[in-house]
């Protein structure tokens, strides 16, 4: 049996004029797929970019304080750093630093198992009222990045195709400089490559190279498992299990795009729970590439459902802090996915 990507390579080799349309599109917010900046987020870099808005930790503290003040976080509610970080599109470390400030003032407490609970409500207004939208202001370059990425995952560019920054600029009604910067960002994520004197080219890969990506993931994602067991608290792992269960329950309502999105999001979530910027920056581009190559692959629904059940199995053993079994199940999950790209 010839794998779809192998067949795609053969088709494009024998008929260079043929145009292939792909109906899949992964509908994700930019923040679900990539960091807002190429460099790790720091207090210093945030101050340089926004000198009039104050240090990032202070702004997050002000945001959470405002939530407490206006009953959007009530006494007894649980604060989940991972979810707050995803909502605000910032690092968990920054959120934890802001929560520590709230704890020092007695607004929240942390239990032995890591559960953070609101225990006191402010009665006076804070000097600065901050909303979630203050953290999610999309710049022109970010918007262009997102729109190019959507085109890429919608099959509007073929694997290995050279793209013109000028044509994209005209199509998106964005400045040429903005498009070039967005394409460079996509290069940094491994989805385009810069070709001297020719511009940018969509990344391509043979089935053998894809298998190599999985071999790397087999090595590195075991390390992710180790760190998640150490770094994630009980509530975060409990929520991970609940999310996996909910997805399986809603499986019949999901389309192909949703299923690929879910696979990426699960592995990205583990990377974030590991709290390792090195692992995140190393593995995330590999997972993103596989999301791109998935546009050219048609999997039967039962195969996707099996993958989601494997996600749940991994989440459950992580919740039990069984690192060896979690590593074993992650390895089995990736090996099964790898075999889909191996030809007989």
Tab-separated table of C-alpha atoms in Angstrom:
chain	number	residue	atom	x	y	z
A	1	UNK	CA	0.000	0.000	0.000
A	2	UNK	CA	1.363	3.415	-0.976
A	3	UNK	CA	1.129	6.052	1.727
A	4	UNK	CA	-0.677	9.288	0.681
A	5	UNK	CA	2.490	11.395	0.996
A	6	UNK	CA	4.432	8.919	-1.147
A	7	UNK	CA	1.656	9.095	-3.751
A	8	UNK	CA	1.675	12.901	-3.551
A	9	UNK	CA	5.404	12.958	-4.328
A	10	UNK	CA	4.831	10.661	-7.308
A	11	UNK	CA	1.942	12.754	-8.606
A	12	UNK	CA	3.861	16.021	-8.432
A	13	UNK	CA	6.881	14.412	-10.072
A	14	UNK	CA	4.972	13.007	-13.044
A	15	UNK	CA	2.621	15.944	-13.537
A	16	UNK	CA	4.073	19.275	-12.498
A	17	UNK	CA	1.075	21.132	-13.928
A	18	UNK	CA	-1.479	19.294	-11.816
A	19	UNK	CA	-3.148	21.315	-9.096
A	20	UNK	CA	-4.127	19.537	-5.909
A	21	UNK	CA	-6.782	20.907	-3.607
A	22	UNK	CA	-6.923	19.898	0.024
A	23	UNK	CA	-10.025	20.420	2.095
A	24	UNK	CA	-8.440	20.169	5.534
A	25	UNK	CA	-7.865	23.220	7.683
A	26	UNK	CA	-6.690	23.270	11.270
A	27	UNK	CA	-8.625	26.035	12.963
A	28	UNK	CA	-6.523	27.129	15.908
A	29	UNK	CA	-5.707	30.456	17.441
A	30	UNK	CA	-2.140	31.583	16.899
A	31	UNK	CA	-1.487	31.199	20.620
A	32	UNK	CA	-2.327	27.469	20.427
A	33	UNK	CA	0.383	26.826	17.867
A	34	UNK	CA	3.272	29.116	18.653
A	35	UNK	CA	4.660	31.532	21.156
A	36	UNK	CA	3.885	35.184	20.479
A	37	UNK	CA	7.587	35.966	20.272
A	38	UNK	CA	10.472	33.896	18.976
A	39	UNK	CA	12.530	34.427	22.119
A	40	UNK	CA	11.448	33.167	25.561
A	41	UNK	CA	9.216	35.654	27.297
A	42	UNK	CA	10.955	37.693	29.989
A	43	UNK	CA	10.172	40.668	32.160
A	44	UNK	CA	12.932	42.650	30.473
A	45	UNK	CA	11.787	42.016	26.900
A	46	UNK	CA	8.189	42.876	27.812
A	47	UNK	CA	9.290	46.180	29.336
A	48	UNK	CA	11.272	47.073	26.232
A	49	UNK	CA	8.310	46.346	23.991
A	50	UNK	CA	5.761	48.077	26.216
A	51	UNK	CA	7.606	50.595	28.417
A	52	UNK	CA	4.384	52.333	29.458
A	53	UNK	CA	2.543	49.193	30.572
A	54	UNK	CA	4.823	47.993	33.358
A	55	UNK	CA	6.486	44.631	34.098
A	56	UNK	CA	4.533	41.614	32.888
A	57	UNK	CA	4.253	39.962	36.313
A	58	UNK	CA	2.769	43.162	37.733
A	59	UNK	CA	0.238	43.335	34.910
A	60	UNK	CA	-0.811	39.713	35.485
A	61	UNK	CA	-1.117	40.412	39.211
A	62	UNK	CA	-3.314	43.430	38.425
A	63	UNK	CA	-5.448	41.319	36.096
A	64	UNK	CA	-6.024	38.591	38.709
A	65	UNK	CA	-6.647	41.186	41.416
A	66	UNK	CA	-9.265	42.787	39.160
A	67	UNK	CA	-10.890	39.376	38.643
A	68	UNK	CA	-11.136	38.942	42.417
A	69	UNK	CA	-12.468	42.451	42.904
A	70	UNK	CA	-15.288	42.035	40.383
A	71	UNK	CA	-16.334	38.525	41.509
A	72	UNK	CA	-15.050	36.911	38.315
A	73	UNK	CA	-12.912	34.858	40.678
A	74	UNK	CA	-15.011	34.122	43.762
A	75	UNK	CA	-13.941	32.927	47.191
A	76	UNK	CA	-13.446	29.169	46.974
A	77	UNK	CA	-12.665	29.191	43.248
A	78	UNK	CA	-9.554	27.372	42.043
A	79	UNK	CA	-6.903	29.202	40.025
A	80	UNK	CA	-5.188	27.011	37.432
A	81	UNK	CA	-1.887	28.577	36.261
A	82	UNK	CA	-1.834	26.552	33.060
A	83	UNK	CA	-5.292	27.745	31.981
A	84	UNK	CA	-4.558	31.353	32.937
A	85	UNK	CA	-1.332	31.211	30.925
A	86	UNK	CA	-3.213	29.871	27.897
A	87	UNK	CA	-5.913	32.540	28.242
A	88	UNK	CA	-3.409	35.385	28.461
A	89	UNK	CA	-0.921	33.854	26.013
A	90	UNK	CA	1.989	34.102	28.445
A	91	UNK	CA	4.257	31.683	30.304
A	92	UNK	CA	3.156	29.657	33.322
A	93	UNK	CA	6.205	30.922	35.212
A	94	UNK	CA	4.953	34.502	34.945
A	95	UNK	CA	1.481	33.447	36.116
A	96	UNK	CA	2.946	31.612	39.105
A	97	UNK	CA	4.996	34.682	40.049
A	98	UNK	CA	1.849	36.819	39.964
A	99	UNK	CA	-0.062	34.261	42.051
A	100	UNK	CA	2.778	34.262	44.585
A	101	UNK	CA	2.245	38.009	44.990
A	102	UNK	CA	-1.458	37.387	45.627
A	103	UNK	CA	-0.552	34.688	48.155
A	104	UNK	CA	1.819	37.022	49.999
A	105	UNK	CA	-1.073	39.444	50.438
A	106	UNK	CA	-3.439	36.696	51.593
A	107	UNK	CA	-5.819	36.661	48.615
A	108	UNK	CA	-5.084	33.013	47.698
A	109	UNK	CA	-3.642	29.920	49.370
A	110	UNK	CA	-1.926	26.818	48.004
A	111	UNK	CA	-2.677	23.350	49.386
A	112	UNK	CA	-0.161	20.522	49.746
A	113	UNK	CA	-1.261	19.015	46.415
A	114	UNK	CA	-0.722	22.316	44.594
A	115	UNK	CA	-4.361	23.452	44.374
A	116	UNK	CA	-4.553	27.267	44.449
A	117	UNK	CA	-7.747	28.649	46.001
A	118	UNK	CA	-9.120	32.176	46.366
A	119	UNK	CA	-9.765	32.791	50.078
A	120	UNK	CA	-10.268	36.545	50.336
A	121	UNK	CA	-11.890	39.228	48.222
A	122	UNK	CA	-10.694	42.841	47.853
A	123	UNK	CA	-13.130	45.552	48.894
A	124	UNK	CA	-11.365	48.536	47.361
A	125	UNK	CA	-10.461	49.283	43.772
A	126	UNK	CA	-6.970	48.635	42.533
A	127	UNK	CA	-5.056	51.490	40.873
A	128	UNK	CA	-4.992	49.611	37.546
A	129	UNK	CA	-7.815	47.601	35.995
A	130	UNK	CA	-6.474	45.056	33.484
A	131	UNK	CA	-8.545	42.807	31.210
A	132	UNK	CA	-7.554	39.663	29.317
A	133	UNK	CA	-7.731	41.589	26.041
A	134	UNK	CA	-4.734	43.641	27.194
A	135	UNK	CA	-2.602	40.508	26.792
A	136	UNK	CA	-3.989	39.457	23.422
A	137	UNK	CA	-3.536	42.476	21.200
A	138	UNK	CA	-2.588	40.976	17.873
A	139	UNK	CA	0.035	42.975	16.015
A	140	UNK	CA	-0.019	43.336	12.241
A	141	UNK	CA	2.833	40.845	11.935
A	142	UNK	CA	1.060	38.326	14.184
A	143	UNK	CA	-2.145	38.677	12.161
A	144	UNK	CA	-0.196	38.148	8.933
A	145	UNK	CA	1.609	35.151	10.447
A	146	UNK	CA	-1.743	33.632	11.402
A	147	UNK	CA	-3.298	34.220	7.983
A	148	UNK	CA	-0.331	32.721	6.120
A	149	UNK	CA	-0.381	29.781	8.497
A	150	UNK	CA	-4.087	29.222	7.818
A	151	UNK	CA	-3.395	29.260	4.078
A	152	UNK	CA	-0.603	26.755	4.578
A	153	UNK	CA	-2.766	24.348	6.550
A	154	UNK	CA	-5.649	24.806	4.139
A	155	UNK	CA	-3.514	23.404	1.333
A	156	UNK	CA	-3.216	26.692	-0.564
A	157	UNK	CA	0.548	26.161	-0.766
A	158	UNK	CA	2.022	22.822	-1.808
A	159	UNK	CA	4.892	21.077	-0.073
A	160	UNK	CA	8.159	22.376	-1.509
A	161	UNK	CA	6.471	25.289	-3.301
A	162	UNK	CA	8.317	28.593	-3.624
A	163	UNK	CA	6.187	31.482	-2.409
A	164	UNK	CA	6.400	35.153	-3.293
A	165	UNK	CA	6.308	37.645	-0.445
A	166	UNK	CA	5.029	40.260	-2.892
A	167	UNK	CA	2.117	38.072	-4.006
A	168	UNK	CA	1.200	37.298	-0.405
A	169	UNK	CA	1.453	41.007	0.394
A	170	UNK	CA	-0.990	41.809	-2.405
A	171	UNK	CA	-3.329	38.977	-1.430
A	172	UNK	CA	-3.473	39.871	2.273
A	173	UNK	CA	-3.257	43.632	1.782
A	174	UNK	CA	-0.294	43.706	4.168
A	175	UNK	CA	2.985	45.553	3.806
A	176	UNK	CA	5.865	43.694	2.185
A	177	UNK	CA	8.036	44.141	5.274
A	178	UNK	CA	5.324	42.663	7.502
A	179	UNK	CA	4.902	39.639	5.226
A	180	UNK	CA	8.646	39.044	5.171
A	181	UNK	CA	8.825	39.139	8.961
A	182	UNK	CA	5.861	36.757	9.260
A	183	UNK	CA	7.504	34.341	6.823
A	184	UNK	CA	10.715	34.500	8.840
A	185	UNK	CA	8.694	33.624	11.953
A	186	UNK	CA	7.263	30.626	10.102
A	187	UNK	CA	10.815	29.668	9.108
A	188	UNK	CA	11.733	29.697	12.793
A	189	UNK	CA	8.886	27.238	13.436
A	190	UNK	CA	10.172	24.947	10.686
A	191	UNK	CA	7.290	25.391	8.238
A	192	UNK	CA	9.178	27.407	5.611
A	193	UNK	CA	12.816	27.593	4.600
A	194	UNK	CA	14.629	30.668	3.303
A	195	UNK	CA	16.156	30.124	-0.141
A	196	UNK	CA	18.890	32.592	-1.214
A	197	UNK	CA	17.765	34.845	-4.085
A	198	UNK	CA	14.500	32.913	-4.363
A	199	UNK	CA	12.613	33.907	-1.228
A	200	UNK	CA	10.743	31.349	0.855
A	201	UNK	CA	9.809	27.734	0.265
A	202	UNK	CA	7.245	25.550	2.015
A	203	UNK	CA	9.028	22.808	3.913
A	204	UNK	CA	8.935	19.383	2.307
A	205	UNK	CA	9.739	15.931	3.613
A	206	UNK	CA	9.966	12.409	2.287
A	207	UNK	CA	8.309	9.592	4.241
A	208	UNK	CA	11.792	8.601	5.426
A	209	UNK	CA	12.381	12.083	6.852
A	210	UNK	CA	9.014	11.960	8.598
A	211	UNK	CA	10.009	8.661	10.191
A	212	UNK	CA	13.188	10.390	11.397
A	213	UNK	CA	11.031	13.089	13.014
A	214	UNK	CA	9.173	10.395	14.916
A	215	UNK	CA	12.451	8.824	16.005
A	216	UNK	CA	13.481	12.153	17.502
A	217	UNK	CA	10.117	12.518	19.186
A	218	UNK	CA	10.444	9.031	20.657
A	219	UNK	CA	13.653	10.124	22.353
A	220	UNK	CA	12.592	13.586	23.448
A	221	UNK	CA	8.982	13.106	24.489
A	222	UNK	CA	10.078	10.544	27.061
A	223	UNK	CA	11.932	13.418	28.724
A	224	UNK	CA	8.735	15.464	28.558
A	225	UNK	CA	6.924	12.697	30.446
A	226	UNK	CA	9.589	12.722	33.166
A	227	UNK	CA	9.269	16.475	33.681
A	228	UNK	CA	5.463	16.509	33.619
A	229	UNK	CA	5.400	13.973	36.461
A	230	UNK	CA	7.631	16.311	38.482
A	231	UNK	CA	6.274	19.732	37.486
A	232	UNK	CA	2.513	19.363	36.930
A	233	UNK	CA	0.252	19.585	39.969
A	234	UNK	CA	-2.670	17.268	40.719
A	235	UNK	CA	-5.318	19.657	39.438
A	236	UNK	CA	-3.577	20.164	36.098
A	237	UNK	CA	-3.345	16.422	35.511
A	238	UNK	CA	-6.934	15.946	36.649
A	239	UNK	CA	-8.052	18.540	34.096
A	240	UNK	CA	-5.973	16.849	31.400
A	241	UNK	CA	-7.782	13.558	32.033
A	242	UNK	CA	-11.172	15.304	31.985
A	243	UNK	CA	-10.370	17.035	28.700
A	244	UNK	CA	-9.329	13.736	27.094
A	245	UNK	CA	-12.556	12.068	28.260
A	246	UNK	CA	-14.677	14.938	26.971
A	247	UNK	CA	-13.032	14.775	23.555
A	248	UNK	CA	-13.741	11.052	23.237
A	249	UNK	CA	-17.373	11.607	24.239
A	250	UNK	CA	-17.726	14.241	21.503
A	251	UNK	CA	-15.793	12.285	18.887
A	252	UNK	CA	-18.718	11.820	16.492
A	253	UNK	CA	-19.129	15.597	16.260
A	254	UNK	CA	-15.494	16.182	15.255
A	255	UNK	CA	-14.280	16.636	11.694
A	256	UNK	CA	-10.853	15.717	10.314
A	257	UNK	CA	-9.490	19.178	11.070
A	258	UNK	CA	-10.676	18.999	14.688
A	259	UNK	CA	-9.010	15.622	15.167
A	260	UNK	CA	-5.628	16.830	13.943
A	261	UNK	CA	-5.968	19.927	16.098
A	262	UNK	CA	-6.643	17.763	19.145
A	263	UNK	CA	-3.579	15.588	18.537
A	264	UNK	CA	-1.333	18.638	18.287
A	265	UNK	CA	-2.913	20.294	21.324
A	266	UNK	CA	-2.436	17.215	23.519
A	267	UNK	CA	1.292	17.002	22.834
A	268	UNK	CA	1.696	20.784	23.075
A	269	UNK	CA	-0.085	20.709	26.453
A	270	UNK	CA	2.406	18.167	27.781
A	271	UNK	CA	5.255	20.386	26.590
A	272	UNK	CA	3.804	23.338	28.477
A	273	UNK	CA	3.227	21.256	31.603
A	274	UNK	CA	6.885	20.192	31.493
A	275	UNK	CA	7.890	23.846	32.057
A	276	UNK	CA	10.986	23.285	29.909
A	277	UNK	CA	11.629	26.008	27.348
A	278	UNK	CA	14.364	23.856	25.777
A	279	UNK	CA	12.030	20.915	25.191
A	280	UNK	CA	9.274	23.237	23.991
A	281	UNK	CA	11.491	25.007	21.466
A	282	UNK	CA	12.954	21.701	20.259
A	283	UNK	CA	9.868	19.500	20.012
A	284	UNK	CA	7.106	21.963	19.125
A	285	UNK	CA	8.405	22.609	15.565
A	286	UNK	CA	8.482	18.837	14.995
A	287	UNK	CA	4.853	18.501	16.080
A	288	UNK	CA	3.893	21.493	13.938
A	289	UNK	CA	5.494	19.875	10.905
A	290	UNK	CA	3.506	16.713	11.488
A	291	UNK	CA	0.335	18.823	11.693
A	292	UNK	CA	1.241	20.284	8.296
A	293	UNK	CA	1.981	16.900	6.738
A	294	UNK	CA	-1.321	15.662	8.151
A	295	UNK	CA	-3.067	17.937	5.637
A	296	UNK	CA	-1.929	15.471	2.954
A	297	UNK	CA	-2.901	12.359	4.870
A	298	UNK	CA	-6.345	10.823	5.145
A	299	UNK	CA	-6.836	8.673	8.222
A	300	UNK	CA	-10.006	6.687	8.937
A	301	UNK	CA	-11.977	7.958	11.954
A	302	UNK	CA	-11.290	4.777	13.916
A	303	UNK	CA	-7.546	5.499	13.704
A	304	UNK	CA	-8.058	8.994	15.110
A	305	UNK	CA	-10.287	7.620	17.873
A	306	UNK	CA	-7.598	5.111	18.816
A	307	UNK	CA	-5.099	7.963	19.116
A	308	UNK	CA	-7.436	9.912	21.408
A	309	UNK	CA	-7.930	6.869	23.613
A	310	UNK	CA	-4.154	6.566	23.815
A	311	UNK	CA	-4.010	10.219	24.920
A	312	UNK	CA	-6.432	9.387	27.733
A	313	UNK	CA	-4.373	6.358	28.769
A	314	UNK	CA	-1.226	8.501	28.938
A	315	UNK	CA	-3.030	11.199	30.936
A	316	UNK	CA	-4.345	8.667	33.456
A	317	UNK	CA	-0.955	7.148	34.230
A	318	UNK	CA	0.526	10.642	34.498
A	319	UNK	CA	-2.195	11.440	37.026
A	320	UNK	CA	-1.074	8.365	38.975
A	321	UNK	CA	2.555	9.610	38.761
A	322	UNK	CA	3.608	6.324	37.148
A	323	UNK	CA	6.489	7.624	35.072
A	324	UNK	CA	7.623	4.267	33.664
A	325	UNK	CA	4.162	3.280	32.452
A	326	UNK	CA	3.572	6.775	31.065
A	327	UNK	CA	6.826	6.589	29.099
A	328	UNK	CA	5.845	3.144	27.811
A	329	UNK	CA	2.425	4.331	26.636
A	330	UNK	CA	3.814	7.452	25.001
A	331	UNK	CA	6.340	5.324	23.155
A	332	UNK	CA	3.613	2.945	21.934
A	333	UNK	CA	1.498	5.924	20.833
A	334	UNK	CA	4.319	7.460	18.769
A	335	UNK	CA	5.418	4.120	17.318
A	336	UNK	CA	1.909	3.459	16.047
A	337	UNK	CA	1.811	6.903	14.415
A	338	UNK	CA	5.253	6.341	12.882
A	339	UNK	CA	4.160	3.121	11.175
A	340	UNK	CA	1.517	5.082	9.235
A	341	UNK	CA	4.368	6.686	7.280
A	342	UNK	CA	6.346	3.506	6.692
A	343	UNK	CA	5.710	1.762	3.395
A	344	UNK	CA	5.837	-1.916	2.748
